[in-house]
Amino acid sequence: MNAEALYQDLLRHLKEGLFSKASTTTVYLAGLAIGGAWIAKRLAKDLNLPQYGVINVSFHRDDYAEKGVRALESANSMPTELKFDVNNAHIVLIDDVLFTGRTVRAALNELFDFGRPAQVSLMVLADRGERELPISADFVAQVVALPHSQILVLEQDVNAHFHFQIEERLN
């Protein structure tokens, strides 16, 4: 699976879709920390957008109590940062991998702490299926089938190019 090619598909979809149509609603990108934020940052650059947002879901996760200190470290390493008004905007949530839907649910809770968007769309590089919640992406670059014992991890090299690694699940 070529993460860089999937990124190009996502970029092309945004150029031909959301950012090619005149709309009265302002569209902003917001990436879920960490992988989605990397993608949103690069998309903003490639689309010549003045800004993008980062959403850290640490405090809205349903397993926050289990994560403990790791959740606090994650929140501090890449905190939520939305330098735009969420109210009445179209927010495009960007993530690297959609799996159970629990992270997206947490991201929506965090987003609504900042206001009430007119619309929220979800775009991901890879969709693993196996939802635990009724959440689906508006755009998926590729559907991926992996054993439950494996996780798909997005990595970014020094040139901001993306690569996927498959790792064994620790728990």
Coordinates of N, CA and C in Angstrom, one line a residue:
M1 N 0.8 -1.2 0.0 CA 0.0 0.0 0.0 C 0.9 1.2 0.0
N2 N 0.6 2.1 -0.9 CA 1.5 3.3 -1.1 C 0.8 4.5 -0.5
A3 N 1.2 4.9 0.7 CA 0.5 6.0 1.4 C 0.7 7.3 0.6
E4 N 1.8 7.5 -0.1 CA 2.0 8.7 -0.8 C 1.0 8.8 -2.0
A5 N 0.7 7.7 -2.7 CA -0.2 7.7 -3.8 C -1.7 7.9 -3.2
L6 N -1.9 7.4 -2.0 CA -3.2 7.6 -1.4 C -3.4 9.1 -1.0
Y7 N -2.3 9.7 -0.6 CA -2.4 11.1 -0.3 C -2.7 11.9 -1.6
Q8 N -2.1 11.6 -2.7 CA -2.3 12.3 -3.9 C -3.8 12.1 -4.4
D9 N -4.4 10.9 -4.1 CA -5.8 10.7 -4.4 C -6.7 11.7 -3.5
L10 N -6.4 11.8 -2.3 CA -7.1 12.7 -1.4 C -7.0 14.1 -1.8
L11 N -5.8 14.5 -2.2 CA -5.5 15.9 -2.6 C -6.3 16.2 -3.9
R12 N -6.3 15.3 -4.8 CA -7.0 15.4 -6.1 C -8.6 15.5 -5.8
H13 N -9.0 14.7 -4.9 CA -10.5 14.7 -4.6 C -10.9 16.1 -4.0
L14 N -10.0 16.6 -3.1 CA -10.3 17.9 -2.6 C -10.3 19.0 -3.6
K15 N -9.3 19.0 -4.5 CA -9.2 20.0 -5.5 C -10.4 20.0 -6.5
E16 N -10.8 18.8 -6.9 CA -11.9 18.6 -7.8 C -13.3 18.7 -7.2
G17 N -13.3 18.6 -5.9 CA -14.6 18.6 -5.1 C -14.8 19.8 -4.4
L18 N -14.5 19.8 -3.1 CA -14.8 20.9 -2.2 C -14.2 22.2 -2.6
F19 N -13.0 22.2 -3.1 CA -12.3 23.5 -3.3 C -12.4 24.0 -4.7
S20 N -13.2 23.3 -5.6 CA -13.5 23.8 -6.9 C -14.9 24.4 -7.0
K21 N -15.7 24.2 -6.0 CA -17.1 24.7 -6.1 C -17.2 26.0 -5.3
A22 N -17.9 27.0 -5.8 CA -18.2 28.2 -5.0 C -19.2 27.8 -4.0
S23 N -19.0 28.3 -2.8 CA -19.9 28.0 -1.7 C -19.9 29.2 -0.7
T24 N -21.0 29.4 -0.1 CA -21.1 30.4 0.9 C -20.6 30.0 2.2
T25 N -20.4 28.7 2.4 CA -19.8 28.2 3.7 C -18.3 28.1 3.5
T26 N -17.6 28.6 4.5 CA -16.1 28.5 4.5 C -15.7 27.1 4.9
V27 N -14.8 26.5 4.2 CA -14.3 25.2 4.4 C -12.9 25.3 5.1
Y28 N -12.7 24.5 6.2 CA -11.5 24.4 6.9 C -11.1 23.0 7.0
L29 N -9.8 22.7 7.0 CA -9.3 21.4 7.2 C -8.9 21.3 8.7
A30 N -9.1 20.1 9.3 CA -8.7 19.9 10.7 C -8.2 18.4 10.7
G31 N -7.0 18.2 11.0 CA -6.4 16.9 11.1 C -6.4 16.3 12.5
L32 N -6.7 15.0 12.6 CA -6.7 14.4 13.9 C -5.2 14.1 14.3
A33 N -4.8 14.5 15.5 CA -3.4 14.3 15.9 C -3.2 12.7 16.0
I34 N -2.1 12.3 15.4 CA -1.0 12.9 14.9 C -1.0 12.8 13.4
G35 N -1.3 11.6 12.9 CA -1.2 11.3 11.4 C -2.1 12.2 10.6
G36 N -3.3 12.4 11.1 CA -4.3 13.3 10.3 C -3.8 14.7 10.3
A37 N -3.1 15.2 11.4 CA -2.6 16.5 11.4 C -1.5 16.7 10.4
W38 N -0.6 15.7 10.3 CA 0.4 15.7 9.2 C -0.2 15.9 7.8
I39 N -1.2 15.1 7.6 CA -1.9 15.1 6.3 C -2.5 16.5 6.1
A40 N -3.3 17.0 7.1 CA -3.9 18.3 7.0 C -2.9 19.4 6.7
K41 N -1.8 19.4 7.4 CA -0.7 20.4 7.2 C -0.2 20.4 5.7
R42 N 0.0 19.2 5.2 CA 0.5 19.1 3.8 C -0.6 19.5 2.8
L43 N -1.8 19.1 3.1 CA -2.9 19.5 2.2 C -3.1 21.0 2.2
A44 N -3.0 21.6 3.4 CA -3.1 23.1 3.4 C -2.0 23.8 2.6
K45 N -0.8 23.2 2.6 CA 0.3 23.8 1.8 C 0.0 23.5 0.3
D46 N -0.4 22.3 0.0 CA -0.6 22.0 -1.4 C -1.8 22.7 -2.0
L47 N -2.8 23.0 -1.2 CA -4.0 23.7 -1.7 C -3.9 25.2 -1.5
N48 N -2.8 25.7 -1.0 CA -2.6 27.1 -0.7 C -3.6 27.7 0.2
L49 N -3.9 26.9 1.3 CA -4.8 27.4 2.3 C -4.0 28.1 3.4
P50 N -4.5 29.2 3.9 CA -3.8 30.0 4.9 C -3.7 29.3 6.2
Q51 N -4.5 28.3 6.5 CA -4.5 27.7 7.8 C -5.2 26.3 7.8
Y52 N -4.9 25.6 8.8 CA -5.5 24.3 9.0 C -5.6 24.1 10.6
G53 N -6.4 23.1 11.0 CA -6.5 22.9 12.4 C -6.0 21.5 12.8
V54 N -5.7 21.4 14.1 CA -5.3 20.1 14.7 C -6.3 19.8 15.8
I55 N -6.8 18.5 15.8 CA -7.7 18.1 16.9 C -7.0 16.9 17.6
N56 N -6.8 17.1 18.9 CA -6.3 16.1 19.8 C -7.5 15.5 20.5
V57 N -7.7 14.2 20.5 CA -8.8 13.6 21.1 C -8.6 13.0 22.4
S58 N -7.4 13.2 23.0 CA -7.0 12.6 24.2 C -8.0 12.7 25.4
F59 N -8.6 13.8 25.6 CA -9.5 14.0 26.7 C -10.9 13.6 26.4
H60 N -11.2 13.2 25.2 CA -12.6 12.8 24.8 C -12.6 11.3 24.5
R61 N -11.5 10.6 24.7 CA -11.5 9.1 24.4 C -12.3 8.4 25.4
D62 N -12.9 7.3 25.0 CA -13.7 6.5 26.0 C -12.7 5.6 26.8
D63 N -11.5 5.6 26.4 CA -10.5 4.8 27.2 C -9.5 5.7 27.9
Y64 N -9.9 6.9 28.1 CA -9.0 7.9 28.8 C -8.4 7.4 30.1
A65 N -9.3 6.8 30.9 CA -8.8 6.3 32.2 C -7.7 5.2 32.1
E66 N -7.8 4.4 31.0 CA -6.8 3.4 30.8 C -5.5 4.0 30.3
K67 N -5.6 5.1 29.5 CA -4.4 5.7 28.9 C -3.6 6.4 29.9
G68 N -4.3 7.1 30.9 CA -3.6 7.8 31.9 C -2.6 8.8 31.5
V69 N -1.3 8.7 31.9 CA -0.3 9.6 31.6 C 0.0 9.7 30.1
R70 N -0.1 8.6 29.4 CA 0.1 8.6 27.9 C -0.9 9.6 27.3
A71 N -2.1 9.7 27.8 CA -3.1 10.6 27.2 C -2.6 12.1 27.4
L72 N -2.1 12.4 28.6 CA -1.6 13.7 28.8 C -0.4 14.1 28.0
E73 N 0.5 13.1 27.8 CA 1.6 13.3 27.0 C 1.2 13.6 25.5
S74 N 0.2 12.8 25.0 CA -0.3 13.0 23.7 C -0.9 14.4 23.5
A75 N -1.7 14.8 24.5 CA -2.3 16.1 24.4 C -1.3 17.3 24.4
N76 N -0.2 17.1 25.2 CA 0.8 18.1 25.2 C 1.7 18.1 24.0
S77 N 1.9 17.0 23.3 CA 2.8 16.9 22.2 C 2.2 17.6 20.9
M78 N 0.9 17.5 20.8 CA 0.2 18.1 19.6 C -1.2 18.4 20.1
P79 N -1.4 19.6 20.8 CA -2.7 19.9 21.3 C -3.6 20.4 20.3
T80 N -4.9 20.4 20.6 CA -5.9 20.9 19.7 C -5.6 22.4 19.4
E81 N -5.6 22.8 18.2 CA -5.4 24.1 17.8 C -6.3 24.5 16.5
L82 N -7.3 25.3 16.8 CA -8.2 25.7 15.7 C -8.1 27.2 15.7
K83 N -7.4 27.8 14.7 CA -7.2 29.2 14.6 C -8.3 29.9 13.7
F84 N -9.4 29.2 13.6 CA -10.5 29.7 12.8 C -11.8 29.5 13.6
D85 N -12.8 30.2 13.2 CA -14.1 30.1 13.8 C -14.8 28.8 13.3
V86 N -15.1 27.9 14.1 CA -15.8 26.7 13.8 C -17.2 26.9 13.5
N87 N -17.9 27.9 14.1 CA -19.3 28.1 14.0 C -19.7 28.4 12.5
N88 N -20.6 27.7 12.0 CA -21.2 27.8 10.7 C -20.2 27.5 9.6
A89 N -19.1 26.9 9.9 CA -18.1 26.5 8.8 C -18.3 25.1 8.4
H90 N -17.8 24.7 7.3 CA -17.7 23.3 6.9 C -16.3 22.8 7.3
I91 N -16.3 21.9 8.2 CA -15.0 21.4 8.7 C -14.8 20.0 8.1
V92 N -13.6 19.8 7.5 CA -13.2 18.6 6.9 C -12.2 17.9 7.9
L93 N -12.7 16.9 8.5 CA -11.8 16.1 9.4 C -11.0 15.2 8.6
I94 N -9.7 15.2 8.8 CA -8.7 14.4 8.1 C -8.1 13.4 9.1
D95 N -8.1 12.1 8.7 CA -7.3 11.1 9.5 C -6.6 10.2 8.6
D96 N -5.6 9.5 9.2 CA -4.9 8.5 8.4 C -5.6 7.2 8.2
V97 N -6.1 6.6 9.3 CA -6.7 5.3 9.3 C -8.0 5.4 10.1
L98 N -9.1 4.9 9.4 CA -10.4 4.8 10.1 C -10.6 3.3 10.4
F99 N -10.9 3.0 11.7 CA -11.0 1.6 12.1 C -12.3 1.4 12.8
T100 N -12.3 1.6 14.1 CA -13.5 1.3 14.9 C -14.5 2.5 14.9
G101 N -14.0 3.7 14.6 CA -14.9 4.9 14.7 C -14.8 5.6 16.0
R102 N -14.2 5.0 17.0 CA -14.1 5.6 18.3 C -13.3 6.9 18.3
T103 N -12.2 7.0 17.6 CA -11.4 8.2 17.5 C -12.1 9.3 16.9
V104 N -12.9 9.0 15.8 CA -13.7 10.1 15.1 C -14.8 10.6 16.1
R105 N -15.4 9.7 16.8 CA -16.4 10.1 17.8 C -15.8 11.1 18.8
A106 N -14.6 10.8 19.3 CA -13.9 11.7 20.2 C -13.5 13.0 19.5
A107 N -13.1 13.0 18.3 CA -12.8 14.2 17.5 C -14.0 15.1 17.4
L108 N -15.2 14.5 17.1 CA -16.4 15.3 17.0 C -16.7 16.0 18.3
N109 N -16.5 15.3 19.4 CA -16.8 15.9 20.8 C -15.8 17.0 21.0
E110 N -14.5 16.9 20.7 CA -13.6 17.9 20.8 C -13.9 19.1 19.9
L111 N -14.3 18.8 18.7 CA -14.6 19.9 17.7 C -15.8 20.7 18.2
F112 N -16.8 20.1 18.7 CA -18.0 20.8 19.2 C -17.8 21.5 20.5
D113 N -16.7 21.3 21.2 CA -16.3 22.1 22.3 C -15.9 23.5 21.8
F114 N -15.6 23.7 20.5 CA -15.1 24.9 19.9 C -16.3 25.7 19.2
G115 N -17.4 25.0 19.0 CA -18.5 25.7 18.3 C -19.3 24.7 17.6
R116 N -20.2 25.2 16.8 CA -21.2 24.4 16.0 C -21.0 24.6 14.5
P117 N -20.3 23.6 13.9 CA -20.1 23.8 12.4 C -21.4 23.6 11.7
A118 N -21.4 24.1 10.5 CA -22.6 23.9 9.6 C -22.6 22.5 9.0
Q119 N -21.4 22.0 8.8 CA -21.2 20.6 8.2 C -19.9 20.1 8.6
V120 N -19.8 18.8 8.8 CA -18.5 18.1 9.1 C -18.4 16.9 8.1
S121 N -17.3 16.9 7.4 CA -17.0 15.8 6.5 C -15.8 15.0 7.1
L122 N -15.7 13.8 6.7 CA -14.5 12.9 7.1 C -13.9 12.4 5.9
M123 N -12.5 12.5 5.8 CA -11.7 12.0 4.8 C -10.5 11.3 5.4
V124 N -10.3 10.1 4.8 CA -9.2 9.2 5.4 C -8.4 8.6 4.3
L125 N -7.1 8.3 4.6 CA -6.3 7.6 3.6 C -6.7 6.1 3.5
A126 N -6.9 5.5 4.7 CA -7.2 4.0 4.7 C -8.4 3.8 5.6
D127 N -9.3 2.8 5.2 CA -10.4 2.4 6.0 C -10.2 0.9 6.2
R128 N -10.1 0.5 7.5 CA -10.0 -0.9 7.9 C -11.3 -1.6 8.1
G129 N -12.4 -0.8 8.1 CA -13.7 -1.5 8.4 C -13.8 -1.8 9.9
E130 N -14.5 -2.8 10.2 CA -14.7 -3.3 11.6 C -15.2 -2.2 12.6
R131 N -16.2 -1.4 12.2 CA -16.7 -0.3 13.0 C -17.3 -0.8 14.3
E132 N -17.1 -0.1 15.3 CA -17.9 -0.3 16.6 C -18.9 0.8 16.7
L133 N -18.8 1.8 16.0 CA -19.8 2.9 16.0 C -20.3 3.2 14.5
P134 N -21.5 3.8 14.4 CA -22.0 4.0 13.0 C -21.3 5.3 12.4
I135 N -20.1 5.2 12.0 CA -19.3 6.3 11.4 C -18.7 5.8 10.1
S136 N -18.9 6.7 9.1 CA -18.3 6.3 7.8 C -17.6 7.6 7.2
A137 N -16.6 7.4 6.4 CA -15.9 8.5 5.8 C -16.6 8.9 4.5
D138 N -16.6 10.2 4.2 CA -17.1 10.8 3.0 C -16.1 10.5 1.8
F139 N -14.9 10.3 2.1 CA -13.9 9.9 1.1 C -12.9 9.0 1.7
V140 N -12.6 7.9 1.1 CA -11.6 6.9 1.5 C -10.7 6.6 0.3
A141 N -9.4 6.8 0.5 CA -8.5 6.6 -0.6 C -8.3 5.1 -0.9
Q142 N -8.4 4.3 0.2 CA -8.3 2.8 0.0 C -8.9 2.1 1.2
V143 N -9.6 1.0 0.9 CA -10.1 0.1 1.9 C -9.0 -1.0 2.1
V144 N -8.7 -1.3 3.4 CA -7.6 -2.2 3.7 C -8.1 -3.3 4.6
A145 N -7.7 -4.5 4.3 CA -8.1 -5.7 5.2 C -6.8 -6.1 5.9
L146 N -6.8 -6.1 7.2 CA -5.7 -6.6 8.0 C -6.2 -7.4 9.1
P147 N -5.4 -8.4 9.5 CA -5.8 -9.2 10.7 C -6.0 -8.2 11.9
H148 N -6.9 -8.6 12.8 CA -7.1 -7.7 14.0 C -5.9 -7.6 14.8
S149 N -4.9 -8.5 14.7 CA -3.7 -8.4 15.5 C -2.7 -7.4 15.0
Q150 N -3.0 -6.8 13.8 CA -2.1 -5.8 13.2 C -2.7 -4.4 13.2
I151 N -1.8 -3.4 13.3 CA -2.2 -2.0 13.1 C -1.5 -1.4 12.0
L152 N -2.1 -0.4 11.4 CA -1.6 0.3 10.3 C -1.1 1.7 10.8
V153 N 0.2 2.0 10.7 CA 0.8 3.2 11.2 C 1.3 4.1 10.1
L154 N 0.9 5.3 10.1 CA 1.4 6.3 9.1 C 2.7 6.9 9.6
E155 N 3.7 6.9 8.8 CA 4.9 7.6 9.1 C 5.2 8.7 8.0
Q156 N 5.9 9.7 8.5 CA 6.3 10.8 7.6 C 7.8 10.9 7.6
D157 N 8.4 11.0 6.4 CA 9.8 11.2 6.3 C 10.2 12.6 6.3
V158 N 11.5 12.9 6.2 CA 12.0 14.3 6.4 C 11.5 15.2 5.3
N159 N 11.1 14.6 4.1 CA 10.5 15.4 3.0 C 9.0 15.5 3.1
A160 N 8.4 15.1 4.2 CA 7.0 15.1 4.4 C 6.2 14.2 3.5
H161 N 6.9 13.1 3.0 CA 6.2 12.1 2.3 C 5.7 11.0 3.2
F162 N 4.6 10.4 2.8 CA 4.0 9.4 3.7 C 4.3 8.0 3.4
H163 N 4.4 7.1 4.4 CA 4.6 5.7 4.3 C 3.8 5.0 5.4
F164 N 3.2 3.9 5.0 CA 2.5 3.0 6.0 C 3.4 1.9 6.4
Q165 N 3.4 1.6 7.7 CA 4.0 0.4 8.3 C 2.9 -0.4 9.0
I166 N 3.1 -1.7 8.9 CA 2.2 -2.6 9.6 C 2.9 -3.1 10.8
E167 N 2.3 -3.0 11.9 CA 2.9 -3.4 13.2 C 1.9 -4.4 13.9
E168 N 2.5 -5.2 14.8 CA 1.7 -6.1 15.6 C 1.1 -5.3 16.7
R169 N -0.1 -5.6 17.1 CA -0.8 -4.9 18.2 C -0.2 -5.4 19.5
L170 N 0.1 -4.4 20.4 CA 0.7 -4.8 21.7 C -0.2 -5.5 22.7
N171 N -1.5 -5.1 22.6 CA -2.4 -5.7 23.6 C -3.3 -6.7 23.0

